[in-house]
Short mmCIF file of C-alpha atoms in Angstrom, two decimals:
data_model
loop_
_atom_site.label_atom_id
_atom_site.label_comp_id
_atom_site.label_asym_id
_atom_site.label_seq_id
_atom_site.Cartn_x
_atom_site.Cartn_y
_atom_site.Cartn_z
CA MET A 9 14.09 2.03 -8.43
CA ARG A 10 13.39 -0.36 -5.60
CA LEU A 11 14.32 2.29 -3.07
CA VAL A 12 12.19 4.87 -4.88
CA ASN A 13 9.29 2.43 -4.83
CA ARG A 14 9.72 1.85 -1.12
CA LEU A 15 9.79 5.57 -0.42
CA LEU A 16 6.74 6.14 -2.62
CA ALA A 17 4.89 3.31 -0.92
CA LEU A 18 5.83 4.69 2.49
CA LEU A 19 4.59 8.12 1.42
CA LEU A 20 1.38 6.62 0.07
CA GLY A 21 0.86 4.73 3.32
CA LEU A 22 1.34 7.89 5.39
CA VAL A 23 -1.02 9.85 3.13
CA LEU A 24 -3.64 7.11 3.47
CA LEU A 25 -3.18 7.10 7.23
CA ALA A 26 -3.47 10.89 7.58
CA GLY A 27 -6.31 11.20 5.05
CA GLY A 28 -8.23 8.29 6.52
CA LEU A 29 -7.96 9.62 10.07
CA LEU A 30 -8.96 13.10 8.93
CA LEU A 31 -11.97 11.69 7.08
CA ALA A 32 -13.00 9.66 10.12
CA VAL A 33 -12.68 12.62 12.49
CA GLU A 34 -14.56 15.00 10.19
CA ALA A 35 -17.29 12.42 9.60
CA VAL A 36 -17.76 11.82 13.32
CA LEU A 37 -17.86 15.59 13.98
CA ALA A 38 -20.43 16.04 11.24
CA ALA A 39 -22.50 13.11 12.51
CA VAL A 40 -22.75 14.63 16.00
CA GLY A 41 -23.53 18.06 14.60
CA HIS A 42 -20.22 19.79 15.37
CA PRO A 43 -18.61 22.23 12.93
CA PRO A 44 -15.81 20.78 10.78
CA TRP A 45 -12.27 20.66 12.19
CA LEU A 46 -9.95 21.26 9.22
CA VAL A 47 -11.93 20.67 6.03
CA ARG A 48 -14.64 23.20 5.27
CA PHE A 49 -17.09 21.30 3.10
CA ASP A 50 -18.90 24.41 1.85
CA THR A 51 -15.76 25.77 0.19
CA TRP A 52 -15.37 22.84 -2.20
CA LEU A 53 -18.91 21.51 -2.36
CA ALA A 54 -20.32 24.47 -4.31
CA PRO A 55 -17.63 24.44 -7.05
CA LEU A 56 -18.14 20.70 -7.52
CA GLN A 57 -21.87 21.28 -7.95
CA ARG A 58 -21.25 24.02 -10.52
CA THR A 59 -18.45 22.47 -12.58
CA THR A 60 -19.38 20.20 -15.48
CA LEU A 61 -17.39 17.48 -17.22
CA GLY A 62 -17.11 19.74 -20.26
CA ASP A 63 -15.39 22.61 -18.42
CA PRO A 64 -11.86 22.92 -19.81
CA ILE A 65 -10.19 22.36 -16.46
CA VAL A 66 -11.79 18.94 -15.95
CA PRO A 67 -10.46 17.17 -19.08
CA GLY A 68 -7.14 18.95 -18.51
CA ILE A 69 -6.76 17.55 -14.99
CA ALA A 70 -8.10 14.17 -16.12
CA LEU A 71 -5.55 13.88 -18.92
CA ALA A 72 -2.77 14.91 -16.54
CA VAL A 73 -3.87 12.12 -14.20
CA ALA A 74 -3.94 9.70 -17.14
CA ALA A 75 -0.41 10.77 -18.11
CA LEU A 76 0.74 10.19 -14.54
CA GLY A 77 -0.82 6.73 -14.61
CA LEU A 78 0.84 5.96 -17.94
CA LEU A 79 4.21 7.09 -16.60
CA LEU A 80 3.74 4.94 -13.50
CA LEU A 81 2.84 1.92 -15.63
CA PHE A 82 5.82 2.44 -17.92
CA VAL A 83 8.29 2.76 -15.05
CA GLN A 84 6.95 -0.28 -13.25
CA LEU A 85 6.50 -2.59 -16.25
CA ARG A 86 9.80 -2.00 -18.03
CA PRO A 87 12.44 -4.62 -17.19
CA TRP A 88 14.55 -3.75 -14.18
CA ALA A 89 18.20 -4.66 -13.81
CA PRO A 90 18.47 -7.42 -11.22
CA ARG A 91 19.79 -6.38 -7.82
CA LEU A 92 21.28 -9.81 -7.14
CA LEU A 93 22.77 -12.40 -9.46
CA VAL A 94 23.35 -16.03 -8.63
CA ILE A 95 26.94 -17.24 -8.45
CA ARG A 96 28.35 -20.77 -8.64
CA ARG A 97 28.00 -22.78 -5.49
CA ARG A 98 30.50 -25.25 -4.21
CA SER A 99 29.78 -28.88 -4.87
CA GLY A 100 28.48 -30.01 -1.54
CA ALA A 101 25.44 -31.21 0.28
CA GLU A 102 24.73 -27.94 2.09
CA PRO A 103 21.57 -26.15 1.00
CA VAL A 104 23.40 -22.88 0.40
CA HIS A 105 22.22 -20.32 -2.15
CA TRP A 106 24.88 -17.86 -3.19
CA SER A 107 24.30 -14.54 -4.86
CA VAL A 108 26.20 -11.33 -5.41
CA TYR A 109 25.22 -7.70 -5.71
CA ARG A 110 25.25 -6.80 -9.41
CA ARG A 111 26.62 -3.30 -8.89
CA SER A 112 29.54 -4.56 -6.84
CA VAL A 113 30.51 -6.94 -9.66
CA GLU A 114 30.35 -4.10 -12.18
CA ARG A 115 32.58 -1.96 -9.95
CA GLU A 116 35.10 -4.78 -9.48
CA VAL A 117 35.30 -5.51 -13.19
CA CYS A 118 35.79 -1.81 -14.01
CA ALA A 119 38.56 -1.45 -11.43
CA ALA A 120 40.33 -4.58 -12.72
CA VAL A 121 40.14 -3.52 -16.36
CA ASP A 122 41.32 -0.01 -15.56
CA ALA A 123 44.47 -1.57 -14.13
CA VAL A 124 45.42 -2.82 -17.62
CA ALA A 125 48.12 -0.61 -19.17
CA GLY A 126 46.68 1.91 -21.60
CA VAL A 127 43.07 1.31 -20.61
CA THR A 128 40.97 3.83 -18.69
CA GLU A 129 37.41 4.94 -17.93
CA THR A 130 35.93 1.47 -18.12
CA THR A 131 32.21 1.06 -17.79
CA ALA A 132 30.54 -2.29 -17.25
CA ARG A 133 26.94 -3.35 -17.65
CA LEU A 134 25.92 -6.65 -16.14
CA ARG A 135 22.52 -8.11 -16.90
CA GLY A 136 20.95 -11.50 -16.93
CA LYS A 137 18.27 -13.61 -15.38
CA ARG A 138 19.98 -14.49 -12.14
CA SER A 139 22.23 -17.37 -13.25
CA ARG A 140 22.69 -16.38 -16.92
CA TRP A 141 25.03 -13.43 -16.99
CA ARG A 142 25.51 -11.01 -19.85
CA LEU A 143 28.40 -8.65 -19.34
CA THR A 144 29.29 -5.72 -21.55
CA VAL A 145 32.60 -4.02 -20.81
CA SER A 146 33.43 -0.72 -22.48
CA PRO A 147 36.94 0.50 -21.71
CA ARG A 148 38.63 3.43 -23.35
CA GLY A 149 41.86 2.30 -24.96
CA ARG A 150 43.53 0.95 -28.09
CA ALA A 151 41.81 -1.87 -29.92
CA ASP A 152 44.80 -4.16 -29.50
CA SER A 153 44.19 -4.17 -25.73
CA ARG A 154 41.03 -6.20 -26.27
CA PRO A 155 42.55 -9.68 -25.67
CA GLN A 156 44.19 -8.49 -22.50
CA VAL A 157 40.92 -6.95 -21.31
CA ARG A 158 39.07 -10.19 -22.04
CA GLU A 159 41.67 -12.12 -20.11
CA VAL A 160 41.40 -9.81 -17.10
CA VAL A 161 37.60 -9.94 -17.14
CA ALA A 162 37.64 -13.74 -17.40
CA GLY A 163 39.97 -13.88 -14.41
CA GLN A 164 37.67 -11.62 -12.43
CA LEU A 165 34.60 -13.67 -13.32
CA ASP A 166 36.35 -16.82 -12.21
CA ARG A 167 37.37 -15.18 -8.94
CA ILE A 168 33.80 -14.02 -8.37
CA ALA A 169 32.50 -17.55 -9.13
CA ALA A 170 30.29 -16.32 -11.95
CA PRO A 171 28.10 -19.05 -13.45
CA LEU A 172 29.84 -20.08 -16.66
CA PRO A 173 29.56 -19.44 -19.49
CA VAL A 174 29.13 -15.69 -19.26
CA LYS A 175 28.15 -13.89 -22.44
CA LEU A 176 30.95 -11.34 -22.56
CA ARG A 177 31.14 -8.42 -24.94
CA VAL A 178 34.13 -6.08 -24.94
CA SER A 179 33.47 -2.83 -26.72
CA MET A 180 36.64 -0.74 -26.91
CA ARG A 181 36.18 3.01 -27.09
CA ARG A 182 38.75 5.26 -28.68
CA PRO A 183 41.32 6.65 -26.29
CA ARG A 184 41.14 10.37 -25.63
CA ARG A 185 43.45 12.48 -27.70
CA VAL A 186 46.09 14.23 -25.67
CA ALA A 187 46.24 17.91 -26.57
CA MET B 1 8.12 -6.41 -0.57
CA ASP B 2 9.67 -5.06 -3.76
CA ARG B 3 7.42 -7.24 -5.88
CA GLY B 4 4.40 -6.23 -3.82
CA ASN B 5 5.21 -2.54 -4.28
CA ARG B 6 5.60 -3.05 -7.99
CA ILE B 7 2.22 -4.77 -8.26
CA LEU B 8 0.63 -2.05 -6.15
CA PHE B 9 1.98 0.73 -8.36
CA VAL B 10 1.02 -1.14 -11.55
CA ILE B 11 -2.57 -1.36 -10.27
CA LEU B 12 -2.48 2.29 -9.18
CA GLY B 13 -1.07 3.37 -12.54
CA ALA B 14 -3.73 1.40 -14.43
CA VAL B 15 -6.52 2.91 -12.32
CA LEU B 16 -5.18 6.45 -12.81
CA LEU B 17 -4.79 5.89 -16.54
CA LEU B 18 -8.27 4.44 -17.06
CA ALA B 19 -10.02 6.95 -14.79
CA GLY B 20 -8.16 9.90 -16.31
CA LEU B 21 -8.92 8.75 -19.84
CA ALA B 22 -12.58 8.08 -19.06
CA VAL B 23 -13.17 11.49 -17.49
CA GLY B 24 -11.08 13.26 -20.14
CA LEU B 25 -12.91 11.59 -23.04
CA ALA B 26 -16.28 12.23 -21.40
CA GLY B 27 -15.31 15.88 -20.98
CA PHE B 28 -14.53 16.13 -24.69
CA GLY B 29 -17.87 14.52 -25.51
CA LEU B 30 -16.29 11.43 -27.02
CA ILE B 31 -18.33 9.01 -24.92
CA PRO B 32 -21.89 9.11 -26.29
CA ALA B 33 -23.45 7.73 -23.12
CA VAL B 34 -22.14 10.58 -20.97
CA ASP B 35 -23.30 14.16 -21.41
CA PRO B 36 -20.40 16.67 -21.09
CA ALA B 37 -22.81 18.98 -19.32
CA THR B 38 -23.06 16.55 -16.40
CA ARG B 39 -21.95 18.14 -13.15
CA LEU B 40 -19.11 16.63 -11.19
CA LEU B 41 -21.39 16.39 -8.16
CA PRO B 42 -24.92 15.98 -9.50
CA ASP B 43 -27.90 17.04 -7.41
CA GLN B 44 -29.09 13.43 -7.21
CA VAL B 45 -25.92 12.42 -5.39
CA ARG B 46 -26.21 15.31 -2.96
CA ASP B 47 -29.88 14.52 -2.33
CA ARG B 48 -29.10 10.84 -1.80
CA TRP B 49 -26.40 11.80 0.73
CA HIS B 50 -28.87 13.96 2.66
CA ASP B 51 -31.46 11.18 2.54
CA TRP B 52 -29.07 8.84 4.30
CA GLY B 53 -28.59 11.35 7.12
CA THR B 54 -26.27 10.28 9.94
CA LEU B 55 -25.74 6.85 8.40
CA ALA B 56 -23.79 8.46 5.53
CA TRP B 57 -21.34 10.03 8.00
CA ILE B 58 -20.96 6.78 9.89
CA VAL B 59 -20.10 4.97 6.64
CA ALA B 60 -17.65 7.76 5.77
CA ALA B 61 -15.98 7.41 9.18
CA ALA B 62 -15.71 3.65 8.71
CA VAL B 63 -14.14 4.16 5.28
CA GLY B 64 -11.70 6.64 6.85
CA VAL B 65 -10.68 4.15 9.53
CA LEU B 66 -10.26 1.45 6.88
CA LEU B 67 -8.05 3.70 4.76
CA ALA B 68 -5.97 4.61 7.80
CA ALA B 69 -5.52 0.92 8.65
CA LEU B 70 -4.45 0.16 5.08
CA GLY B 71 -1.99 3.06 5.29
CA VAL B 72 -0.47 1.65 8.48
CA LEU B 73 -0.12 -1.81 6.91
CA LEU B 74 1.46 -0.36 3.77
CA ALA B 75 3.92 1.83 5.68
CA ARG B 76 4.84 -0.97 8.08
CA ALA B 77 5.41 -3.43 5.25
CA GLN B 78 8.23 -1.23 3.94
CA PHE B 79 10.29 -2.03 7.03
CA VAL B 80 9.76 -5.80 7.02
CA SER B 81 12.56 -7.93 5.59
CA GLY B 82 10.30 -10.68 4.25
CA ARG B 83 12.51 -13.40 5.69
CA GLY B 84 10.17 -14.43 8.44
CA ARG B 85 10.46 -13.95 12.15
CA PRO B 86 13.84 -14.23 13.85
CA MET B 87 14.53 -17.56 15.50
CA PRO B 88 13.48 -17.79 19.16
CA ASP B 89 15.93 -18.83 21.87
CA LEU B 90 17.12 -22.43 21.91
CA LEU B 91 16.61 -25.05 24.60
CA LEU B 92 19.28 -27.74 25.04
CA THR B 93 18.99 -30.68 27.43
CA ASP B 94 21.74 -32.32 29.45
CA PRO B 95 21.65 -36.13 28.94
CA ALA B 96 23.04 -36.72 32.44
CA LEU B 97 20.07 -35.01 33.99
CA THR B 98 17.30 -35.86 31.57
CA GLY B 99 17.32 -39.62 31.36
CA GLY B 100 20.62 -40.46 29.73
CA HIS B 101 20.06 -39.15 26.24
CA ALA B 102 20.23 -35.69 24.77
CA ALA B 103 17.04 -34.43 23.22
CA PRO B 104 17.38 -32.46 20.01
CA PRO B 105 17.43 -28.70 20.49
CA ARG B 106 14.08 -27.03 20.41
CA SER B 107 12.84 -23.48 20.35
CA ALA B 108 11.92 -21.80 23.58
CA ALA B 109 8.34 -20.61 23.86
CA ALA B 110 7.90 -16.89 24.06
CA GLY B 111 6.93 -15.32 27.34
CA PRO B 112 7.79 -16.02 30.98
CA ASP B 113 7.27 -19.38 32.58
CA SER B 114 6.60 -19.85 36.24
CA ALA B 115 8.28 -23.26 36.31
CA GLY B 116 11.70 -21.85 35.51
CA GLY B 117 14.51 -21.46 37.99
CA ALA B 118 16.86 -24.37 37.32
CA ASP B 119 18.00 -23.23 33.87
CA SER B 120 21.34 -21.96 32.83
CA VAL B 121 21.39 -19.23 30.22
CA ALA B 122 24.00 -18.95 27.52
CA GLY B 123 24.25 -15.76 25.62
CA ALA B 124 26.54 -13.05 24.48
CA GLY B 125 24.10 -10.25 25.07
CA SER B 126 23.98 -7.73 27.86
CA ALA B 127 23.65 -8.67 31.48
CA GLY B 128 19.94 -8.06 31.18
CA ASP B 129 19.71 -11.07 28.90
CA ALA B 130 20.71 -13.47 31.62
CA GLU B 131 17.33 -13.95 33.21
CA PRO B 132 15.67 -17.28 33.87
CA GLY B 133 13.98 -18.37 30.68
CA PRO B 134 10.90 -20.38 29.96
CA ALA B 135 12.64 -23.74 30.06
CA ALA B 136 11.42 -25.98 32.84
CA GLY B 137 13.18 -28.63 34.88
CA PRO B 138 16.83 -29.37 35.62
CA GLY B 139 19.55 -29.93 33.05
CA ARG B 140 18.22 -27.57 30.45
CA THR B 141 20.21 -24.78 28.91
CA ARG B 142 18.68 -21.87 27.15
CA VAL B 143 20.77 -20.35 24.38
CA ARG B 144 19.91 -16.86 23.29
CA ALA B 145 19.29 -16.60 19.55
CA ALA B 146 21.29 -13.37 19.63
CA ALA B 147 24.25 -15.36 20.94
CA LEU B 148 23.96 -17.81 18.06
CA VAL B 149 23.90 -14.95 15.57
CA HIS B 150 26.86 -13.31 17.26
CA GLY B 151 28.78 -16.57 17.25
CA ILE B 152 28.32 -17.29 13.57
CA GLU B 153 29.07 -13.66 12.69
CA ARG B 154 32.33 -13.76 14.62
CA ASP B 155 33.29 -17.04 13.02
CA LEU B 156 32.64 -15.73 9.51
CA ALA B 157 34.43 -12.48 10.23
CA ARG B 158 37.61 -14.44 11.06
CA HIS B 159 38.24 -14.97 7.37
CA PRO B 160 40.84 -12.40 6.34
CA LYS B 161 38.93 -11.38 3.23
CA VAL B 162 35.64 -10.83 5.03
CA ARG B 163 35.27 -7.18 5.89
CA ARG B 164 31.80 -7.11 7.41
CA VAL B 165 29.18 -9.74 8.23
CA SER B 166 25.50 -9.53 8.95
CA VAL B 167 23.57 -12.69 9.82
CA LEU B 168 19.90 -13.31 10.45
CA LEU B 169 18.66 -16.58 11.94
CA ALA B 170 15.04 -17.32 11.09
CA GLY B 171 12.68 -20.26 11.44
CA ASP B 172 12.86 -22.44 14.52
CA ALA B 173 15.00 -25.25 15.91
CA ALA B 174 13.38 -27.82 13.63
CA ASP B 175 13.71 -25.66 10.54
CA PRO B 176 16.52 -23.16 11.05
CA ARG B 177 17.29 -20.78 8.20
CA VAL B 178 20.40 -18.67 7.90
CA TYR B 179 20.63 -15.44 5.94
CA ALA B 180 24.08 -13.93 5.69
CA ARG B 181 25.45 -10.86 3.97
CA LEU B 182 29.20 -10.84 3.50
CA GLU B 183 31.12 -7.75 2.51
CA LEU B 184 34.41 -8.88 1.04
CA ARG B 185 37.68 -7.03 0.73
CA ALA B 186 39.31 -6.20 -2.57
CA GLY B 187 40.68 -9.21 -4.39
CA ALA B 188 38.72 -11.77 -2.39
CA ASP B 189 38.53 -15.20 -3.97
CA VAL B 190 34.84 -16.10 -3.70
CA PRO B 191 35.22 -19.91 -4.05
CA HIS B 192 37.70 -19.78 -1.18
CA VAL B 193 35.25 -17.79 0.91
CA GLN B 194 32.53 -20.29 -0.01
CA ALA B 195 34.67 -23.12 1.33
CA TYR B 196 35.22 -21.19 4.54
CA VAL B 197 31.48 -20.53 4.92
CA SER B 198 30.79 -24.26 4.53
CA GLU B 199 33.28 -25.02 7.28
CA SER B 200 31.75 -22.34 9.45
CA LEU B 201 28.27 -23.80 8.94
CA ALA B 202 29.59 -27.22 9.85
CA ARG B 203 31.03 -25.78 13.07
CA PHE B 204 27.72 -24.08 13.78
CA THR B 205 25.85 -27.36 13.36
CA GLU B 206 28.38 -29.22 15.51
CA THR B 207 28.17 -26.66 18.30
CA THR B 208 24.45 -26.00 18.41
CA GLY B 209 22.93 -29.18 16.99
CA LEU B 210 21.07 -27.02 14.46
CA ALA B 211 21.33 -28.11 10.84
CA PRO B 212 20.15 -25.19 8.70
CA THR B 213 17.61 -26.27 6.12
CA ASP B 214 18.14 -23.17 4.03
CA VAL B 215 21.15 -20.89 3.82
CA ASP B 216 21.10 -17.74 1.74
CA VAL B 217 24.40 -15.93 1.38
CA VAL B 218 24.67 -12.59 -0.41
CA VAL B 219 28.12 -11.33 -1.28
CA GLN B 220 29.11 -7.74 -1.76
CA LEU B 221 32.47 -7.08 -3.36
CA THR B 222 34.25 -3.94 -2.26
CA ASP B 223 37.48 -2.25 -3.21
CA ARG B 224 38.37 -1.71 0.44
CA ASP B 225 41.21 -3.85 1.62
CA GLN B 226 42.48 -2.34 4.86
CA LEU B 227 43.07 -4.99 7.48
CA ARG B 228 41.64 -4.89 10.93
CA VAL B 229 43.95 -4.16 13.82
CA ARG B 230 43.17 -5.97 17.03
#
């Protein structure tokens, strides 16, 4: 979502730049009495003078704009998964802040759990407010593999220097039936 | 910038929602103060525009320039890291030539200096980097910031579990800040890497005289574990 936001903001910036320059050029041309360059005012001025607020197209467009605004608000205000999560730092005097990419941790945990015998197709969902991790691991396998999965995940979290304690939830999914 | 973009789009979304609802409700006649028969561009507005004459177009041009400037700022902000400006080159003094004691390192001023000529330049950049810098007087050594970055990157990359390193030095000699991104190989033990980074920072401080006031290290774990061949 952060990348989408950046692209949208870049697009908005370019639209503002192009629109602003076009407006400035057209306004200067009009001020000195020259004919318009790209925008022909007479083609859209007359419809605007004729159309009323009650015409069906106006509330239709207005409600579409409102829906777009609502969608934008919803997407921006809902909680986003953090991109970075804080990890334990060494005990030392250095002012070092350590963090790790959330997605890379999820990938590592999945790969480690998939290496457990009889466990496949693991998915992991890591959330938290930077230093308070909540990890949900959902492998496909027999229920009796759960302790082994927990052990592997704990080992991985220790290796990654995750801030302890991590709220860990292992949700085993049924293994696929072999035809 | 991510937070700024989010705030911008929240404001934009709120404006679109409120404006769309207001016009839509007015169109359906649900706002008593507004007549649904009102034209989108009433005659009064058109007449007022004509009354203003050339001034109206001048104001429109100014608004256009303002919008274009805002667009440039918004587009440019998407490419800024938000970690401040990179550190300028470093000036070191030789105690034998500058009164018997070494002055702490300081940042070189930007731009050429006519008093230069007796400096030595340390750097790992291209040959074009090795030009006389702005430092003045004998016994001064100018260290390229790019060389410092290269040095710390090479040192960090020596760790066998570090696959790729990217370092940014920001601030100045009095307040140096280090931002590092480490891509680790499969199975890397992060506490071990942390210990190595601390040693590397200590070497950096010993070599350059710069004690970073803030170090931000971001780790990316990968499943790639092929070793480099030198």
